[in-house]
PDB file of C-alpha atoms in Angstrom:
ATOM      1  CA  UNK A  15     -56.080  40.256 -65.285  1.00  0.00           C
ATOM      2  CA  UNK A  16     -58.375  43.526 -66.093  1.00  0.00           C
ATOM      3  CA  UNK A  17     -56.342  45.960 -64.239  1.00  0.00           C
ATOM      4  CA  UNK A  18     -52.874  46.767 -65.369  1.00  0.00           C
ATOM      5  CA  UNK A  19     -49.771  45.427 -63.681  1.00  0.00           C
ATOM      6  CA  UNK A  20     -46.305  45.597 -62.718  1.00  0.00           C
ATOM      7  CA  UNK A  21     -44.233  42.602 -62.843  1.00  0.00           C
ATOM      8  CA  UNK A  22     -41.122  42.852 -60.965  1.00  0.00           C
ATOM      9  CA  UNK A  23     -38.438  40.101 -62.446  1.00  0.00           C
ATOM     10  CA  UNK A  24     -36.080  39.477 -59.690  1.00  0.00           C
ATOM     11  CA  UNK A  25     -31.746  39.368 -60.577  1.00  0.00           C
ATOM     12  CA  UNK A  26     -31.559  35.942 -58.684  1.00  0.00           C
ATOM     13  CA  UNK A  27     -34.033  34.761 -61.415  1.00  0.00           C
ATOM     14  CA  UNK A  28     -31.024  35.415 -64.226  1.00  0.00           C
ATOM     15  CA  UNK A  29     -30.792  31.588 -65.314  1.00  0.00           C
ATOM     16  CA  UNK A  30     -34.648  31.406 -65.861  1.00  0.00           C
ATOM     17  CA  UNK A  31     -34.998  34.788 -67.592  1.00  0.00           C
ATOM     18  CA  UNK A  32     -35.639  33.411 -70.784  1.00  0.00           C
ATOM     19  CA  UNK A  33     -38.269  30.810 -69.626  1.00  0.00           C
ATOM     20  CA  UNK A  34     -40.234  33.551 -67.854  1.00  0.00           C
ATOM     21  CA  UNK A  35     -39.916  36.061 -70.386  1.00  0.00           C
ATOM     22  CA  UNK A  36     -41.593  33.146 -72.827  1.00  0.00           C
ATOM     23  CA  UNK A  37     -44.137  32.740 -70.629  1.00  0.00           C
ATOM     24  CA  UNK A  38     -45.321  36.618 -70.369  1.00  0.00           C
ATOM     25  CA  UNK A  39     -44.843  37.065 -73.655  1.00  0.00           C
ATOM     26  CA  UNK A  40     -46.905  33.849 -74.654  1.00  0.00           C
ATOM     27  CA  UNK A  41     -49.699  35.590 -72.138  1.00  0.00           C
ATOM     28  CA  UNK A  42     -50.169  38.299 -74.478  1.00  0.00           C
ATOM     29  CA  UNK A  43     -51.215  40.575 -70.953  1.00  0.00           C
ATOM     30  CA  UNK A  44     -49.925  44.226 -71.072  1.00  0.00           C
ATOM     31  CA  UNK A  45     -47.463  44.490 -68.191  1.00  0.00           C
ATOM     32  CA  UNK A  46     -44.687  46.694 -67.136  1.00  0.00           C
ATOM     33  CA  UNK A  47     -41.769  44.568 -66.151  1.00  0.00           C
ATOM     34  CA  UNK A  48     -39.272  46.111 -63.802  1.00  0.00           C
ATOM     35  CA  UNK A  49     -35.807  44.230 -63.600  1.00  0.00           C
ATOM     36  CA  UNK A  50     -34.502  43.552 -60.674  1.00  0.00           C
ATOM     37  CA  UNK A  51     -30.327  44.247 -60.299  1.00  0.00           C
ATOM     38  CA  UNK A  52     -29.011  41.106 -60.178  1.00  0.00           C
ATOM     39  CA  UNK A  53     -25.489  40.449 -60.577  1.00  0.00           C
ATOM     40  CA  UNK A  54     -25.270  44.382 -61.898  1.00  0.00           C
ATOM     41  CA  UNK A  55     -26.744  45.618 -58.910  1.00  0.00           C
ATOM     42  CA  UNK A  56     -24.666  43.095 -56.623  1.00  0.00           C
ATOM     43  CA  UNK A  57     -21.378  44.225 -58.318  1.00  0.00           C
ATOM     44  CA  UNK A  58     -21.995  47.603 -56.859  1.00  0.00           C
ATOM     45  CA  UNK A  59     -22.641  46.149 -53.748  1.00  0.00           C
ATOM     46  CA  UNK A  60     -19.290  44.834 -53.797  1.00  0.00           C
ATOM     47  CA  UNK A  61     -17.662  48.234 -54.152  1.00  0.00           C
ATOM     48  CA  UNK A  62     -18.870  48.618 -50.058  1.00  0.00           C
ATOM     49  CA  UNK A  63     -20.376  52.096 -50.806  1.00  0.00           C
ATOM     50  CA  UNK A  64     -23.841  53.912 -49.811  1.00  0.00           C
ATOM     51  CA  UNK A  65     -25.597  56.947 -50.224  1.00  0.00           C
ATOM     52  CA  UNK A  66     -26.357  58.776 -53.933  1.00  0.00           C
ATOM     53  CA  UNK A  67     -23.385  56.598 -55.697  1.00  0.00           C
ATOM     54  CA  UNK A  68     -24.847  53.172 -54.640  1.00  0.00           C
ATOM     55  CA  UNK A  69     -28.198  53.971 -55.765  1.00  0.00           C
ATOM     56  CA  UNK A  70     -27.479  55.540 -59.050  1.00  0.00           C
ATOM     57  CA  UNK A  71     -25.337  52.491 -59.958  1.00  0.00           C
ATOM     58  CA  UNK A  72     -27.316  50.047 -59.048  1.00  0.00           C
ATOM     59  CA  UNK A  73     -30.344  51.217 -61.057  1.00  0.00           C
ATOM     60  CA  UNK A  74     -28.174  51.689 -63.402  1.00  0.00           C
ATOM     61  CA  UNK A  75     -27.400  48.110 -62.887  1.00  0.00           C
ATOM     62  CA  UNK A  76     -31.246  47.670 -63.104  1.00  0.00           C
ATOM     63  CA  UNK A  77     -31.048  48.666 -66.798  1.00  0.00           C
ATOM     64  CA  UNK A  78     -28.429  46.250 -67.709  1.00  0.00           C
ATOM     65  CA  UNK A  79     -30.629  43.751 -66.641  1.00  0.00           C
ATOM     66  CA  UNK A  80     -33.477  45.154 -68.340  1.00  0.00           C
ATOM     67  CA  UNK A  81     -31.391  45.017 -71.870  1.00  0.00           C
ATOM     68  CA  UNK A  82     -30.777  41.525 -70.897  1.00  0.00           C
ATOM     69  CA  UNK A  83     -34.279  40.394 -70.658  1.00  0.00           C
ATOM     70  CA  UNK A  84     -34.568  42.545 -73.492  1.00  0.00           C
ATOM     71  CA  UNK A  85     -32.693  40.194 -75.677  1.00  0.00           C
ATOM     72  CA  UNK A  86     -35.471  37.604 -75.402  1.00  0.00           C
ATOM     73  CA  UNK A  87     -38.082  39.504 -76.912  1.00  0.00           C
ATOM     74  CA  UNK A  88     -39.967  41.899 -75.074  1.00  0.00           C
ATOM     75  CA  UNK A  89     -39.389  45.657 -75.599  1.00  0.00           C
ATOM     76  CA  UNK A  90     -37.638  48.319 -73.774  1.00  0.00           C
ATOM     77  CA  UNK A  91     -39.404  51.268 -72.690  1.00  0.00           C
ATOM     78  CA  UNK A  92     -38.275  54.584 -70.629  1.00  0.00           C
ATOM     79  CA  UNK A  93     -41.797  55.400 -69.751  1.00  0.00           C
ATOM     80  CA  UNK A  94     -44.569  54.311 -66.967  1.00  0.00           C
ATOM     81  CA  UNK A  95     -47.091  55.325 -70.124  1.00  0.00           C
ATOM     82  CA  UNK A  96     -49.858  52.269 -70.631  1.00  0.00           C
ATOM     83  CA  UNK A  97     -49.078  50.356 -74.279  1.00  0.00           C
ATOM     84  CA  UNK A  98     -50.581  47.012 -75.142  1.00  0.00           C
ATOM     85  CA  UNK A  99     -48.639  44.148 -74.558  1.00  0.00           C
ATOM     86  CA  UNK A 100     -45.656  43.632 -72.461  1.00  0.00           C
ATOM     87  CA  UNK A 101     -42.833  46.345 -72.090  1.00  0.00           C
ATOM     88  CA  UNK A 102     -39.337  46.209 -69.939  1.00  0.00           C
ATOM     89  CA  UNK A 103     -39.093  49.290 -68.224  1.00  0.00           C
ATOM     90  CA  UNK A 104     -35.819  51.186 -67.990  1.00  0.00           C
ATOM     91  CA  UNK A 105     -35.810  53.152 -64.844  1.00  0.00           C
ATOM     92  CA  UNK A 106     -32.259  55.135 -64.452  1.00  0.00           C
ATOM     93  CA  UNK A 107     -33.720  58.328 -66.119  1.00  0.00           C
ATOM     94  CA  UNK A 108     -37.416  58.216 -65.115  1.00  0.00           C
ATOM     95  CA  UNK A 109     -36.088  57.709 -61.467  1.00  0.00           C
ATOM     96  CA  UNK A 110     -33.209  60.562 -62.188  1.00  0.00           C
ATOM     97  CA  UNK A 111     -36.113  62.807 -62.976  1.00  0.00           C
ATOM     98  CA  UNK A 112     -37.879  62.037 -59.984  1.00  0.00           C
ATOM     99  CA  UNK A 113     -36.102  60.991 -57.401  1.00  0.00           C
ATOM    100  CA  UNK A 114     -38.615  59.667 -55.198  1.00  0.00           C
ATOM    101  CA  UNK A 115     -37.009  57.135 -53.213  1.00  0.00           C
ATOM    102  CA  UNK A 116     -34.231  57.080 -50.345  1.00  0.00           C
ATOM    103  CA  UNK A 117     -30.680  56.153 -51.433  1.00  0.00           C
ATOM    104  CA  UNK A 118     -29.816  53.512 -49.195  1.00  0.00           C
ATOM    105  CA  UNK A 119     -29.693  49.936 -49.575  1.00  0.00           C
ATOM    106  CA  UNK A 120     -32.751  49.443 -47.679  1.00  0.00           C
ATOM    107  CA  UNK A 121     -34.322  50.868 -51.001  1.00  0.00           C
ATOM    108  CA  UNK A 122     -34.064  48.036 -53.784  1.00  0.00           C
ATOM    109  CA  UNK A 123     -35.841  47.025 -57.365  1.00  0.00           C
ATOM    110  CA  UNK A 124     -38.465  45.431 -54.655  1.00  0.00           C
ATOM    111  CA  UNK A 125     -39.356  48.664 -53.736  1.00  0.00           C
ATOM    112  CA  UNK A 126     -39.011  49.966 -57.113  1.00  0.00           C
ATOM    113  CA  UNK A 127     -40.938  48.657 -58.619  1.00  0.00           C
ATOM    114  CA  UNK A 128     -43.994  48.864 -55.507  1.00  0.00           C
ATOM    115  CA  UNK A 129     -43.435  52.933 -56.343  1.00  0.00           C
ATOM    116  CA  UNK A 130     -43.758  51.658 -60.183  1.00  0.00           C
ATOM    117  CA  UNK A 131     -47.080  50.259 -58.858  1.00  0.00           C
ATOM    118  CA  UNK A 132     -48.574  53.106 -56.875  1.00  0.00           C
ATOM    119  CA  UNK A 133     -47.774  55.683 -60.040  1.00  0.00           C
ATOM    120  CA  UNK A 134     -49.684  53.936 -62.282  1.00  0.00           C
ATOM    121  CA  UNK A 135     -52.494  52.675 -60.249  1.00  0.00           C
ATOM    122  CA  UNK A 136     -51.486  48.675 -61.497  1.00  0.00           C
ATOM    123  CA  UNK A 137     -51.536  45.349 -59.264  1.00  0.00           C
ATOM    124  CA  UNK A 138     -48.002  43.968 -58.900  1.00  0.00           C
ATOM    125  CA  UNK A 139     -46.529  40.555 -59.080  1.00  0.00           C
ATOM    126  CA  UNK A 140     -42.750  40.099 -57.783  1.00  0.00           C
ATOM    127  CA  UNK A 141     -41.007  37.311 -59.333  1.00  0.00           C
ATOM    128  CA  UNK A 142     -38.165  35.880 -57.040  1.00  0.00           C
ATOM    129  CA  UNK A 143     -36.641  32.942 -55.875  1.00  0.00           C
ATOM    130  CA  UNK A 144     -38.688  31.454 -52.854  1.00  0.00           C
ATOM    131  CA  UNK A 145     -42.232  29.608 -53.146  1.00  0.00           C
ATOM    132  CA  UNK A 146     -43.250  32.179 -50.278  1.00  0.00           C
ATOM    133  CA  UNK A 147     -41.957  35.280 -48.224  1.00  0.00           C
ATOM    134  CA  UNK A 148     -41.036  34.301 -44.847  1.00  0.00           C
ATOM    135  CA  UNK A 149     -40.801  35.526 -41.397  1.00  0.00           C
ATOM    136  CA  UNK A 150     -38.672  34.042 -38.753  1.00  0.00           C
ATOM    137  CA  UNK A 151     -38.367  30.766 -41.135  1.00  0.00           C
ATOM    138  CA  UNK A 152     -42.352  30.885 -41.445  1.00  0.00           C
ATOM    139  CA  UNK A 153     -44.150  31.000 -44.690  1.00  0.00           C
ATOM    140  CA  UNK A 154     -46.303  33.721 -45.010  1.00  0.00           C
ATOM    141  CA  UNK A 155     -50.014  32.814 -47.269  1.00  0.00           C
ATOM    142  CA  UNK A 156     -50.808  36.575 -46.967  1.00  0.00           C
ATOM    143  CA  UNK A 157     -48.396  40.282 -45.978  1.00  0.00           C
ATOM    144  CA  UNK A 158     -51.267  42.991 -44.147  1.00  0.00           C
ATOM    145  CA  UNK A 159     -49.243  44.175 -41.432  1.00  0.00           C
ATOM    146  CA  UNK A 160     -45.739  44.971 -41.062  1.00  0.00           C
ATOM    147  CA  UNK A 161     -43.582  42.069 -40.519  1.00  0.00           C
ATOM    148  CA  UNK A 162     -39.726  41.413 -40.951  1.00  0.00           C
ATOM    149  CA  UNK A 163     -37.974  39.420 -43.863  1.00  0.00           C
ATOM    150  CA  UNK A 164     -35.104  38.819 -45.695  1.00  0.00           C
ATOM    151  CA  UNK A 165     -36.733  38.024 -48.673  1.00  0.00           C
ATOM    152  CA  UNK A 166     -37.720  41.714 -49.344  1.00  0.00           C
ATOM    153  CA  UNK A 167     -35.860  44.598 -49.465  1.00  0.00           C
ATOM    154  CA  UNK A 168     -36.678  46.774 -45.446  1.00  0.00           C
ATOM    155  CA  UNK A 169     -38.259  49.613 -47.224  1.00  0.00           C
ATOM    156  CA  UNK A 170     -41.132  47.135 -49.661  1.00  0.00           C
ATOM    157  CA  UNK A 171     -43.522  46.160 -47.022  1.00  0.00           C
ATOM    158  CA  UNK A 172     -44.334  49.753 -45.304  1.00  0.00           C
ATOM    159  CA  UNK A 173     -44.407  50.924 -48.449  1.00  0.00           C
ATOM    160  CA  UNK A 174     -47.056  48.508 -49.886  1.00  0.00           C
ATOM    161  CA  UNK A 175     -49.153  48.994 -46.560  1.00  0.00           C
ATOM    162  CA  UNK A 176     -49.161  52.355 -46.850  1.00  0.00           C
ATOM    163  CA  UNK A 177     -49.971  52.457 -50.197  1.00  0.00           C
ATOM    164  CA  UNK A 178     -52.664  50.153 -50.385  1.00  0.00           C
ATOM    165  CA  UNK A 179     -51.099  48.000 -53.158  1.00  0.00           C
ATOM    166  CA  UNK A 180     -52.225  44.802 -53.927  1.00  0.00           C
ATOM    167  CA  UNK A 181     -50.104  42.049 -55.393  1.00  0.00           C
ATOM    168  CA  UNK A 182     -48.853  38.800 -55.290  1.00  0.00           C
ATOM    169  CA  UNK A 183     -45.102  37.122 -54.985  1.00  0.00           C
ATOM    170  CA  UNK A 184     -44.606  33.915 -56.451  1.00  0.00           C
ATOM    171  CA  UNK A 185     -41.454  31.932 -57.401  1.00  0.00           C
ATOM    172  CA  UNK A 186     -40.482  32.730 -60.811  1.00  0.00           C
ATOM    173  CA  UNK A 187     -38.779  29.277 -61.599  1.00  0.00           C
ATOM    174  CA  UNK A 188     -41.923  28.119 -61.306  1.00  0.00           C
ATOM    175  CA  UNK A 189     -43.413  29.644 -64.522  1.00  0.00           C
ATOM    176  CA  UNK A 190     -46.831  27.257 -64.506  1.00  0.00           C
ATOM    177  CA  UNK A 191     -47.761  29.529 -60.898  1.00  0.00           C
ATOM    178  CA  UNK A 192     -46.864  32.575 -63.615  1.00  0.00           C
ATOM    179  CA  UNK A 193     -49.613  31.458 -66.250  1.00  0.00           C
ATOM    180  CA  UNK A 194     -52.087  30.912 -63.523  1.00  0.00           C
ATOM    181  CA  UNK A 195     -51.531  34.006 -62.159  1.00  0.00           C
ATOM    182  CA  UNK A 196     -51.890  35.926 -65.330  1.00  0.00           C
ATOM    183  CA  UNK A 197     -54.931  33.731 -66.098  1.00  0.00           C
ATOM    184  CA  UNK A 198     -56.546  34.700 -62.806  1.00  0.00           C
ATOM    185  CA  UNK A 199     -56.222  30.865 -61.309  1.00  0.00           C
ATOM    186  CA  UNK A 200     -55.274  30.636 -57.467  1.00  0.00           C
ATOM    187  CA  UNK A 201     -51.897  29.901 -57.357  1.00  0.00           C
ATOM    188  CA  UNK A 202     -49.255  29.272 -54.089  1.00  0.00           C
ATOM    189  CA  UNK A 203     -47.611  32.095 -53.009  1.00  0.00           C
ATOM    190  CA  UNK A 204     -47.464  35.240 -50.892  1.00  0.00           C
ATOM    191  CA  UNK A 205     -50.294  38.345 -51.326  1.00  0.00           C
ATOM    192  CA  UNK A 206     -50.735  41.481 -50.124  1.00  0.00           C
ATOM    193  CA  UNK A 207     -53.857  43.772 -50.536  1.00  0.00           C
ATOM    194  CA  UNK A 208     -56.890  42.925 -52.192  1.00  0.00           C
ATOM    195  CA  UNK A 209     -57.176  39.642 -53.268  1.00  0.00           C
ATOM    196  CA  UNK A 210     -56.697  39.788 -57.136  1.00  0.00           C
TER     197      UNK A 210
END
């Protein structure tokens, strides 16, 4: 990888956290991981609220997650700045600040971490839990129009489009597909944009 990059960690990916923050770590790329919610983010769901309170807690539930991955190695950060190396990236008070996004639940750490993505100019990789995105039960090899899923958060894909981002999701259980990635080998998944 030349260009920087976003890696967005997903919260169903809690079990294999350790295993996948080995294997960026062992990479040695500089990357800007974005945690997904995860349980945190799916307590708040549980509460049955919307608007400004749901999406303050959850990304507040973003940062507990972010400690957590925390606690195998790789750094915290609260800034987007470029450092060598890999970084976990605690968004509450950068988004605070900024407040770029809607707050609805059609806005999650997917999306997050797209806008992550388009501020600092970097490709982005979303770790989750399927081998590919799908539509209507069909893999999808490639995302360059819109299309409807379940295995992104409503708001991700016009976002990417319109941005222009380019990026790859891949099933982070499967942390061989994240070493090829990193390494610039082809590797089963999902892509969007340029080819990378």
């Amino acid at each position: 990888m030349n260009r920087s990059l976003v890696i967005k960690i997903g919260g169903s990916l809690l079990s294999s956290a350790e295993g996948i923050i080995s294997t960026i770590a062992q990479a040695g790329c500089t990357a800007l991981i974005v945690p997904g919610g995860g349980p945190f983010a799916g307590t708040v769901r549980g509460l049955h609220i919307d608007g400004s309170a749901a999406h303050w807690m959850a990304i507040a539930g973003m940062e507990q997650y972010g400690w957590y991955l925390s606690s195998f190695g790789i750094p915290v950060t609260a800034s987007m700045d470029s450092s060598p190396g890999p970084r976990i990236l605690l968004p509450y008070r950068l988004l605070l600040d900024r407040d770029p996004l809607p707050h609805s639940w059609a806005v999650t750490s997917d999306t997050i971490s797209a806008w992550v993505a388009a501020e600092t100019g970097a490709d982005l990789l979303i770790l989750k839990s399927v081998d590919q995105v799908r539509a209507g039960g069909i893999p999808l090899d490639r995302i360059a129009a819109p299309v409807e899923t379940d295995d992104l958060d409503p708001s991700f894909i016009p976002f990417i489009l319109e941005k222009s981002l380019s990026g790859m999701i891949l099933n982070g259980r499967r942390t061989e597909r994240i070493t090829g990635f990193l390494i610039g080998q082809p590797v089963p998944g999902t892509s969007f944009g340029i080819t990378i």
